[in-house]
Amino acid sequence: WQFMRETGMENGLKHDWYVDERSDPRKATVAAAKYLQTLDQIFDGNWLLALASYNGGPGRVQRAMKRAGGVDDFWQLQKRRGLLPRETREYVPMIMAAIIIGSHPALYGFEVGSAAPLAYERVSVPNALDLKTIAEWIGVSVDELRELNPELRRATTPVTEHDLKVPLGTAATVRMKLATADPLYVHFDFHRVKRGETLSTIARKYKVSLSELRL
């Protein structure tokens, strides 16, 4: 959904060292709908300006309108060079074209088949747990878990409670294993890099390998 980090957070998407919910399809879609509704209100129901501001930012579009003498027609703003960035000038026509093609794909030479919905269950993981451990519990690959949970930025769940998506039929197994998982939770040490330090010196300090540190 092309969210900038700050805009995503303003619309309810979590972003920290462990998680970037801009990559969660469901949460990002909800946040985008919320943001578009806000932009629709800002521009009094003018959806073309709302779409332009989704790409370029509402402040930039409002400044362009002011420089154009109060013009509130996107196509007029688009014609005048220098008011809006090229990307924003092209963004709205591309969205409009996508809407038209999406409404009648066959007319434009596209064959679109329906895809099966992504099926999964959710399990609340209370602390940082290596995805490899969870994958071994339920007999899947780490890549499969990461595909279901694209919001995870690390090879572990966060240190705070997190709803992890797992394949259908595996949630009960994960919950059972979590009941005795205390020794398996991952401990993280955070280090602020000082002048002159390298990955090698930091790795030696904490007695870990370079590959572990790069994770």
Coordinates of N, CA and C in Angstrom, one line a residue:
W1 N 0.8 -1.2 0.0 CA 0.0 0.0 0.0 C 0.9 1.3 0.0
Q2 N 2.2 1.1 -0.1 CA 3.1 2.3 -0.3 C 3.0 3.2 0.9
F3 N 2.8 2.7 2.1 CA 2.8 3.6 3.3 C 4.2 4.0 3.7
M4 N 4.4 5.3 3.9 CA 5.6 5.8 4.6 C 5.4 5.3 6.0
R5 N 6.6 5.2 6.7 CA 6.6 4.6 8.0 C 5.7 5.4 9.0
E6 N 5.9 6.7 9.0 CA 5.1 7.6 9.9 C 3.6 7.6 9.6
T7 N 3.3 7.6 8.3 CA 1.9 7.6 7.9 C 1.2 6.2 8.3
G8 N 2.0 5.2 8.1 CA 1.5 3.9 8.6 C 1.2 3.8 10.0
M9 N 2.1 4.4 10.8 CA 1.9 4.4 12.3 C 0.7 5.2 12.7
E10 N 0.6 6.4 12.0 CA -0.6 7.2 12.3 C -1.9 6.5 12.0
N11 N -1.9 5.5 11.2 CA -3.1 4.8 10.8 C -3.1 3.4 11.4
G12 N -2.4 3.2 12.5 CA -2.6 2.0 13.4 C -1.6 0.9 13.0
L13 N -0.6 1.1 12.2 CA 0.3 0.0 11.8 C 1.6 0.1 12.7
K14 N 1.9 -1.0 13.4 CA 3.0 -1.1 14.3 C 4.3 -1.2 13.4
H15 N 5.3 -0.5 13.9 CA 6.6 -0.6 13.2 C 7.7 -0.5 14.3
D16 N 8.5 -1.5 14.5 CA 9.6 -1.5 15.4 C 10.7 -2.5 14.9
W17 N 11.6 -2.8 15.8 CA 12.7 -3.6 15.4 C 12.3 -5.0 14.9
Y18 N 11.2 -5.5 15.5 CA 10.7 -6.8 15.2 C 9.7 -6.9 14.1
V19 N 8.8 -5.9 14.1 CA 7.6 -6.0 13.2 C 7.4 -4.8 12.3
D20 N 7.0 -5.0 11.1 CA 6.6 -3.9 10.2 C 5.2 -4.3 9.6
E21 N 4.1 -3.8 10.3 CA 2.8 -4.2 9.9 C 2.4 -3.7 8.5
R22 N 3.2 -2.8 7.9 CA 2.9 -2.4 6.5 C 2.9 -3.6 5.6
S23 N 3.6 -4.7 6.0 CA 3.7 -5.9 5.2 C 2.6 -6.9 5.5
D24 N 1.8 -6.6 6.5 CA 0.6 -7.5 6.8 C -0.5 -7.2 5.9
P25 N -0.9 -8.0 5.0 CA -1.9 -7.7 4.0 C -3.2 -7.2 4.6
R26 N -3.7 -7.9 5.6 CA -5.0 -7.5 6.2 C -4.9 -6.2 6.9
K27 N -3.9 -6.0 7.8 CA -3.8 -4.8 8.6 C -3.5 -3.6 7.7
A28 N -2.6 -3.8 6.7 CA -2.3 -2.7 5.8 C -3.5 -2.3 5.0
T29 N -4.3 -3.2 4.6 CA -5.5 -2.9 3.8 C -6.5 -2.1 4.7
V30 N -6.7 -2.5 5.9 CA -7.6 -1.8 6.8 C -7.0 -0.3 7.0
A31 N -5.7 -0.2 7.2 CA -5.1 1.1 7.5 C -5.2 2.0 6.2
A32 N -5.1 1.4 5.0 CA -5.2 2.1 3.8 C -6.6 2.7 3.6
A33 N -7.6 1.8 3.9 CA -9.0 2.3 3.8 C -9.3 3.4 4.8
K34 N -8.7 3.3 6.0 CA -8.8 4.4 7.0 C -8.2 5.7 6.5
Y35 N -7.0 5.6 6.0 CA -6.3 6.7 5.5 C -7.0 7.4 4.3
L36 N -7.5 6.6 3.4 CA -8.3 7.1 2.3 C -9.5 7.8 2.7
Q37 N -10.2 7.3 3.7 CA -11.4 7.9 4.3 C -11.1 9.3 4.8
T38 N -9.9 9.3 5.5 CA -9.5 10.6 6.1 C -9.2 11.6 4.9
L39 N -8.5 11.2 3.9 CA -8.2 12.1 2.8 C -9.5 12.5 2.0
D40 N -10.4 11.6 1.9 CA -11.7 11.9 1.3 C -12.4 13.1 2.1
Q41 N -12.3 13.0 3.4 CA -12.9 14.1 4.2 C -12.1 15.4 4.1
I42 N -10.8 15.3 4.0 CA -10.0 16.5 3.9 C -10.3 17.2 2.6
F43 N -10.6 16.5 1.5 CA -10.8 17.1 0.2 C -12.3 17.0 -0.2
D44 N -13.2 17.0 0.8 CA -14.6 17.2 0.6 C -15.2 16.2 -0.4
G45 N -14.8 14.9 -0.4 CA -15.3 14.0 -1.3 C -14.8 14.0 -2.7
N46 N -13.7 14.7 -2.9 CA -13.0 14.7 -4.2 C -12.0 13.6 -4.3
W47 N -12.5 12.5 -4.8 CA -11.6 11.3 -4.8 C -10.4 11.4 -5.6
L48 N -10.4 12.1 -6.7 CA -9.1 12.3 -7.4 C -8.1 13.0 -6.7
L49 N -8.5 14.0 -5.9 CA -7.5 14.7 -5.1 C -7.1 13.8 -3.9
A50 N -8.0 13.0 -3.4 CA -7.7 12.1 -2.3 C -6.7 11.1 -2.8
L51 N -6.8 10.6 -4.0 CA -5.9 9.6 -4.5 C -4.5 10.3 -4.7
A52 N -4.5 11.5 -5.3 CA -3.3 12.2 -5.5 C -2.5 12.4 -4.2
S53 N -3.3 12.8 -3.1 CA -2.7 13.0 -1.9 C -2.2 11.7 -1.2
Y54 N -2.8 10.6 -1.5 CA -2.4 9.3 -1.0 C -0.9 9.1 -1.5
N55 N -0.7 9.5 -2.7 CA 0.6 9.3 -3.3 C 1.6 10.4 -2.9
G56 N 1.2 11.6 -3.0 CA 2.1 12.8 -2.8 C 2.0 13.4 -1.4
G57 N 1.0 13.1 -0.7 CA 0.8 13.7 0.6 C -0.2 14.9 0.5
P58 N -1.1 15.0 1.5 CA -2.2 16.0 1.5 C -1.6 17.4 1.5
G59 N -0.6 17.6 2.2 CA 0.0 19.0 2.3 C 0.5 19.4 0.9
R60 N 1.2 18.5 0.2 CA 1.7 18.9 -1.1 C 0.6 19.2 -2.1
V61 N -0.5 18.4 -2.0 CA -1.7 18.7 -2.9 C -2.3 20.0 -2.6
Q62 N -2.5 20.3 -1.3 CA -3.1 21.5 -0.9 C -2.2 22.7 -1.3
R63 N -0.9 22.6 -1.2 CA -0.1 23.7 -1.6 C -0.2 23.9 -3.1
A64 N -0.3 22.8 -3.9 CA -0.5 22.9 -5.3 C -1.8 23.6 -5.7
M65 N -2.8 23.3 -4.9 CA -4.1 24.0 -5.2 C -4.0 25.5 -4.9
K66 N -3.3 25.8 -3.8 CA -3.1 27.2 -3.5 C -2.3 28.0 -4.5
R67 N -1.3 27.3 -5.0 CA -0.4 28.0 -6.0 C -1.2 28.1 -7.3
A68 N -2.2 27.3 -7.6 CA -3.0 27.4 -8.8 C -4.2 28.3 -8.6
G69 N -4.2 29.0 -7.5 CA -5.3 30.0 -7.3 C -6.6 29.3 -6.8
G70 N -6.5 28.2 -6.1 CA -7.6 27.6 -5.5 C -8.3 26.5 -6.4
V71 N -7.6 26.2 -7.5 CA -8.1 25.1 -8.4 C -8.3 23.8 -7.6
D72 N -9.4 23.2 -7.7 CA -9.6 21.9 -7.0 C -10.0 20.8 -8.0
D73 N -9.5 20.9 -9.2 CA -9.7 19.9 -10.2 C -8.3 19.2 -10.5
F74 N -8.2 17.9 -10.2 CA -6.9 17.3 -10.4 C -6.4 17.4 -11.8
W75 N -7.2 17.2 -12.8 CA -6.7 17.3 -14.2 C -6.1 18.6 -14.5
Q76 N -6.7 19.7 -14.0 CA -6.1 21.0 -14.2 C -4.8 21.1 -13.5
L77 N -4.7 20.6 -12.3 CA -3.4 20.6 -11.6 C -2.4 19.8 -12.3
Q78 N -2.8 18.7 -12.9 CA -1.9 17.8 -13.5 C -1.3 18.4 -14.8
K79 N -2.0 19.3 -15.5 CA -1.6 19.9 -16.7 C -0.5 20.9 -16.4
R80 N -0.5 21.5 -15.3 CA 0.5 22.6 -15.0 C 1.7 22.0 -14.3
R81 N 2.8 22.1 -15.1 CA 4.1 21.5 -14.7 C 4.6 22.3 -13.4
G82 N 5.2 21.5 -12.6 CA 5.8 22.1 -11.4 C 4.9 22.2 -10.2
L83 N 3.6 21.9 -10.3 CA 2.7 21.9 -9.2 C 2.7 20.6 -8.4
L84 N 2.8 19.5 -9.1 CA 2.8 18.2 -8.5 C 3.9 17.4 -9.1
P85 N 4.5 16.5 -8.3 CA 5.6 15.6 -8.8 C 5.1 14.7 -9.9
R86 N 6.0 14.4 -10.8 CA 5.6 13.5 -11.9 C 4.9 12.2 -11.4
E87 N 5.5 11.6 -10.4 CA 4.9 10.4 -9.9 C 3.4 10.5 -9.5
T88 N 3.1 11.7 -8.8 CA 1.7 11.9 -8.4 C 0.9 12.2 -9.6
R89 N 1.4 13.0 -10.6 CA 0.6 13.3 -11.8 C 0.2 12.0 -12.5
E90 N 1.1 11.0 -12.5 CA 0.9 9.7 -13.2 C 0.1 8.7 -12.4
Y91 N 0.1 8.9 -11.0 CA -0.5 7.9 -10.1 C -2.0 7.8 -10.3
V92 N -2.7 8.9 -10.4 CA -4.1 8.9 -10.5 C -4.6 8.3 -11.8
P93 N -4.0 8.7 -12.9 CA -4.5 8.0 -14.2 C -4.2 6.5 -14.2
M94 N -3.1 6.1 -13.5 CA -2.9 4.6 -13.4 C -3.9 3.9 -12.6
I95 N -4.3 4.5 -11.5 CA -5.3 4.0 -10.7 C -6.7 3.9 -11.4
M96 N -7.0 5.0 -12.1 CA -8.2 5.0 -12.9 C -8.2 3.9 -14.0
A97 N -7.0 3.7 -14.7 CA -6.9 2.7 -15.7 C -7.1 1.3 -15.1
A98 N -6.5 1.1 -13.9 CA -6.6 -0.2 -13.2 C -8.0 -0.5 -12.9
I99 N -8.8 0.5 -12.5 CA -10.2 0.3 -12.1 C -11.0 -0.1 -13.4
I100 N -10.7 0.5 -14.5 CA -11.4 0.2 -15.7 C -11.1 -1.2 -16.2
I101 N -9.8 -1.5 -16.2 CA -9.4 -2.9 -16.6 C -9.9 -3.9 -15.7
G102 N -9.9 -3.6 -14.3 CA -10.4 -4.6 -13.4 C -11.8 -4.9 -13.5
S103 N -12.6 -3.9 -14.0 CA -14.0 -4.1 -14.2 C -14.4 -4.9 -15.4
H104 N -13.5 -4.9 -16.4 CA -13.8 -5.7 -17.6 C -12.4 -6.3 -18.1
P105 N -11.8 -7.1 -17.4 CA -10.4 -7.6 -17.8 C -10.4 -8.3 -19.1
A106 N -11.4 -9.1 -19.4 CA -11.4 -9.8 -20.7 C -11.4 -8.9 -21.9
L107 N -12.0 -7.8 -21.7 CA -12.1 -6.8 -22.8 C -10.7 -6.2 -23.2
Y108 N -9.8 -6.3 -22.2 CA -8.5 -5.7 -22.4 C -7.4 -6.8 -22.5
G109 N -7.9 -8.1 -22.7 CA -6.9 -9.2 -22.9 C -6.4 -9.9 -21.7
F110 N -7.0 -9.7 -20.6 CA -6.5 -10.3 -19.3 C -7.4 -11.4 -18.9
E111 N -6.8 -12.5 -18.5 CA -7.5 -13.7 -18.0 C -7.2 -13.7 -16.5
V112 N -8.3 -13.5 -15.7 CA -8.1 -13.4 -14.3 C -8.8 -14.6 -13.6
G113 N -8.1 -15.5 -12.9 CA -8.8 -16.5 -12.2 C -8.8 -16.2 -10.7
S114 N -9.8 -16.8 -10.1 CA -9.9 -16.5 -8.6 C -9.0 -17.4 -7.9
A115 N -8.3 -16.8 -6.9 CA -7.3 -17.5 -6.1 C -8.0 -17.9 -4.8
A116 N -7.6 -19.1 -4.3 CA -8.1 -19.6 -3.0 C -7.6 -18.6 -1.9
P117 N -8.5 -18.3 -1.0 CA -8.1 -17.4 0.1 C -7.0 -18.1 1.0
L118 N -6.1 -17.3 1.5 CA -5.0 -17.8 2.4 C -5.6 -18.3 3.7
A119 N -5.4 -19.6 4.0 CA -6.0 -20.2 5.1 C -4.9 -20.4 6.2
Y120 N -5.3 -20.0 7.4 CA -4.3 -20.1 8.6 C -5.1 -20.0 9.9
E121 N -4.4 -20.3 11.0 CA -4.9 -20.1 12.3 C -4.0 -19.2 13.0
R122 N -4.5 -18.6 14.1 CA -3.6 -17.7 14.9 C -3.3 -18.3 16.2
V123 N -2.1 -18.0 16.7 CA -1.6 -18.5 18.0 C -0.9 -17.3 18.7
S124 N -1.2 -17.0 19.9 CA -0.6 -15.9 20.6 C 0.7 -16.4 21.2
V125 N 1.8 -15.8 20.8 CA 3.1 -16.2 21.3 C 3.6 -15.1 22.2
P126 N 3.8 -15.4 23.5 CA 4.0 -14.4 24.5 C 5.4 -13.7 24.5
N127 N 6.4 -14.3 23.8 CA 7.8 -13.8 23.9 C 8.5 -14.1 22.7
A128 N 9.8 -13.7 22.6 CA 10.6 -13.9 21.4 C 10.9 -15.4 21.3
L129 N 10.4 -16.0 20.2 CA 10.7 -17.4 20.0 C 11.2 -17.6 18.6
D130 N 12.2 -18.4 18.4 CA 12.8 -18.6 17.1 C 11.8 -19.3 16.2
L131 N 11.6 -18.8 15.0 CA 10.7 -19.4 14.0 C 11.1 -20.8 13.6
K132 N 12.4 -21.1 13.7 CA 12.9 -22.4 13.4 C 12.3 -23.4 14.4
T133 N 12.2 -23.0 15.7 CA 11.7 -23.9 16.7 C 10.2 -24.2 16.4
I134 N 9.4 -23.2 16.1 CA 8.0 -23.3 15.8 C 7.8 -24.2 14.6
A135 N 8.6 -24.0 13.5 CA 8.5 -24.7 12.3 C 8.8 -26.2 12.6
E136 N 9.8 -26.5 13.4 CA 10.1 -27.9 13.8 C 8.9 -28.6 14.5
W137 N 8.2 -27.8 15.4 CA 7.1 -28.3 16.1 C 6.0 -28.8 15.2
I138 N 5.7 -28.1 14.1 CA 4.6 -28.5 13.3 C 5.0 -29.0 11.9
G139 N 6.2 -29.3 11.7 CA 6.7 -29.9 10.5 C 6.5 -29.1 9.2
V140 N 6.8 -27.8 9.3 CA 6.8 -27.0 8.1 C 8.2 -26.3 8.0
S141 N 8.4 -25.6 7.0 CA 9.7 -24.8 6.8 C 9.5 -23.4 7.4
V142 N 10.7 -22.8 7.7 CA 10.7 -21.5 8.2 C 10.1 -20.5 7.1
D143 N 10.4 -20.8 5.9 CA 9.9 -20.0 4.8 C 8.4 -20.0 4.7
E144 N 7.8 -21.1 5.0 CA 6.3 -21.2 5.1 C 5.8 -20.3 6.2
L145 N 6.4 -20.3 7.3 CA 6.0 -19.4 8.4 C 6.2 -17.9 8.0
R146 N 7.3 -17.6 7.4 CA 7.6 -16.3 7.0 C 6.6 -15.8 6.0
E147 N 6.2 -16.7 5.1 CA 5.2 -16.3 4.1 C 3.9 -16.0 4.7
L148 N 3.5 -16.7 5.7 CA 2.2 -16.4 6.4 C 2.3 -15.2 7.3
N149 N 3.6 -14.8 7.7 CA 3.8 -13.7 8.6 C 4.8 -12.7 8.0
P150 N 4.5 -12.1 6.9 CA 5.4 -11.2 6.2 C 5.8 -9.9 7.1
E151 N 5.0 -9.7 8.1 CA 5.3 -8.5 9.0 C 6.5 -8.7 9.8
L152 N 6.9 -9.9 10.0 CA 8.0 -10.2 10.9 C 9.3 -9.8 10.2
R153 N 10.1 -8.9 10.9 CA 11.4 -8.5 10.4 C 12.6 -9.3 10.8
R154 N 12.4 -10.2 11.8 CA 13.5 -11.0 12.3 C 13.1 -12.5 12.2
A155 N 14.0 -13.3 12.6 CA 13.8 -14.8 12.5 C 13.1 -15.3 13.8
T156 N 12.6 -14.3 14.6 CA 11.9 -14.7 15.8 C 10.6 -13.9 15.9
T157 N 9.7 -14.3 16.8 CA 8.6 -13.5 17.1 C 9.1 -12.3 18.0
P158 N 8.3 -11.3 18.2 CA 8.7 -10.2 19.1 C 8.8 -10.6 20.6
V159 N 9.4 -9.7 21.4 CA 9.5 -10.0 22.8 C 8.2 -9.7 23.5
T160 N 7.3 -9.0 22.8 CA 6.0 -8.8 23.4 C 5.0 -9.8 22.7
E161 N 3.8 -9.9 23.3 CA 2.8 -10.8 22.8 C 2.5 -10.6 21.3
H162 N 2.5 -11.6 20.5 CA 2.3 -11.5 19.1 C 1.4 -12.6 18.6
D163 N 0.4 -12.2 17.7 CA -0.5 -13.2 17.1 C 0.2 -13.8 15.9
L164 N 0.7 -15.0 16.0 CA 1.4 -15.6 14.9 C 0.5 -16.4 14.0
K165 N 0.6 -16.3 12.7 CA -0.3 -17.1 11.8 C 0.4 -18.4 11.5
V166 N -0.3 -19.5 11.7 CA 0.3 -20.9 11.4 C -0.7 -21.6 10.5
P167 N -0.2 -22.7 9.8 CA -1.1 -23.4 8.9 C -2.2 -24.0 9.6
L168 N -3.3 -24.2 8.9 CA -4.5 -24.8 9.4 C -4.2 -26.2 10.1
G169 N -4.8 -26.4 11.2 CA -4.6 -27.7 11.9 C -3.4 -27.8 12.8
T170 N -2.6 -26.7 12.9 CA -1.3 -26.8 13.7 C -1.4 -25.9 14.9
A171 N -2.4 -25.1 15.1 CA -2.4 -24.2 16.2 C -2.4 -24.9 17.6
A172 N -3.2 -26.0 17.7 CA -3.3 -26.8 18.9 C -1.9 -27.3 19.3
T173 N -1.1 -27.8 18.4 CA 0.2 -28.3 18.6 C 1.1 -27.2 19.2
V174 N 1.0 -26.0 18.5 CA 1.9 -24.9 19.0 C 1.5 -24.4 20.4
R175 N 0.2 -24.4 20.7 CA -0.2 -24.0 22.0 C 0.3 -25.0 23.1
M176 N 0.2 -26.2 22.7 CA 0.7 -27.3 23.7 C 2.2 -27.1 23.9
K177 N 3.0 -26.9 22.9 CA 4.4 -26.7 23.0 C 4.8 -25.4 23.8
L178 N 4.0 -24.4 23.5 CA 4.3 -23.1 24.2 C 4.1 -23.2 25.7
A179 N 3.3 -24.2 26.2 CA 3.1 -24.4 27.6 C 4.4 -24.8 28.3
T180 N 5.4 -25.3 27.6 CA 6.6 -25.7 28.2 C 7.8 -25.1 27.5
A181 N 7.6 -23.9 26.9 CA 8.7 -23.3 26.0 C 9.6 -22.3 26.7
D182 N 9.4 -22.1 28.0 CA 10.1 -21.0 28.7 C 11.6 -21.0 28.4
P183 N 12.3 -22.2 28.5 CA 13.8 -22.2 28.2 C 14.2 -21.8 26.8
L184 N 13.2 -21.9 25.9 CA 13.5 -21.7 24.5 C 13.4 -20.2 24.0
Y185 N 12.8 -19.3 24.9 CA 12.6 -18.0 24.4 C 14.0 -17.3 24.3
V186 N 14.0 -16.4 23.3 CA 15.3 -15.8 22.9 C 15.5 -14.5 23.7
H187 N 16.8 -14.3 24.1 CA 17.2 -13.1 24.8 C 18.0 -12.2 23.9
F188 N 17.6 -10.9 23.9 CA 18.3 -10.0 23.0 C 19.1 -9.0 23.8
D189 N 20.3 -8.7 23.4 CA 21.1 -7.6 24.0 C 21.2 -6.5 22.9
F190 N 20.9 -5.3 23.3 CA 20.9 -4.2 22.3 C 22.2 -3.4 22.6
H191 N 22.9 -3.0 21.5 CA 24.2 -2.4 21.6 C 24.2 -1.1 20.8
R192 N 24.6 0.0 21.4 CA 24.7 1.2 20.6 C 26.2 1.3 20.1
V193 N 26.3 1.4 18.8 CA 27.6 1.3 18.1 C 28.4 2.6 18.4
K194 N 29.6 2.5 18.9 CA 30.5 3.6 19.2 C 31.5 3.8 18.0
R195 N 32.1 5.0 18.0 CA 33.1 5.3 17.0 C 34.2 4.3 17.0
G196 N 34.6 3.8 15.9 CA 35.7 2.9 15.8 C 35.3 1.4 16.0
E197 N 34.1 1.1 16.4 CA 33.7 -0.3 16.5 C 33.3 -0.8 15.1
T198 N 33.6 -2.1 15.0 CA 33.2 -2.9 13.8 C 32.3 -4.1 14.2
L199 N 31.7 -4.7 13.2 CA 31.0 -5.9 13.5 C 31.8 -7.0 14.1
S200 N 33.1 -7.0 13.7 CA 34.0 -8.0 14.3 C 34.2 -7.8 15.8
T201 N 34.5 -6.5 16.1 CA 34.8 -6.2 17.5 C 33.5 -6.4 18.4
I202 N 32.4 -6.1 17.9 CA 31.1 -6.3 18.6 C 30.8 -7.7 18.8
A203 N 31.1 -8.5 17.7 CA 30.8 -10.0 17.8 C 31.7 -10.6 18.9
R204 N 33.0 -10.2 18.9 CA 33.9 -10.7 19.9 C 33.4 -10.3 21.3
K205 N 32.9 -9.1 21.5 CA 32.5 -8.6 22.8 C 31.4 -9.5 23.4
Y206 N 30.5 -9.9 22.5 CA 29.3 -10.6 22.9 C 29.4 -12.2 22.7
K207 N 30.6 -12.5 22.2 CA 30.9 -13.9 21.9 C 29.9 -14.6 21.0
V208 N 29.7 -14.0 19.9 CA 28.8 -14.5 18.9 C 29.5 -14.5 17.5
S209 N 29.0 -15.2 16.6 CA 29.6 -15.2 15.2 C 29.1 -14.0 14.5
L210 N 29.8 -13.6 13.4 CA 29.4 -12.5 12.6 C 28.0 -12.8 11.9
S211 N 27.8 -14.0 11.5 CA 26.5 -14.4 10.9 C 25.4 -14.2 11.9
E212 N 25.6 -14.6 13.1 CA 24.5 -14.4 14.2 C 24.3 -12.9 14.4
L213 N 25.3 -12.1 14.4 CA 25.2 -10.7 14.7 C 24.4 -10.0 13.6
R214 N 24.7 -10.4 12.3 CA 24.0 -9.8 11.2 C 22.5 -10.1 11.1
L215 N 22.1 -11.1 11.9 CA 20.6 -11.4 11.9 C 19.9 -10.3 12.5

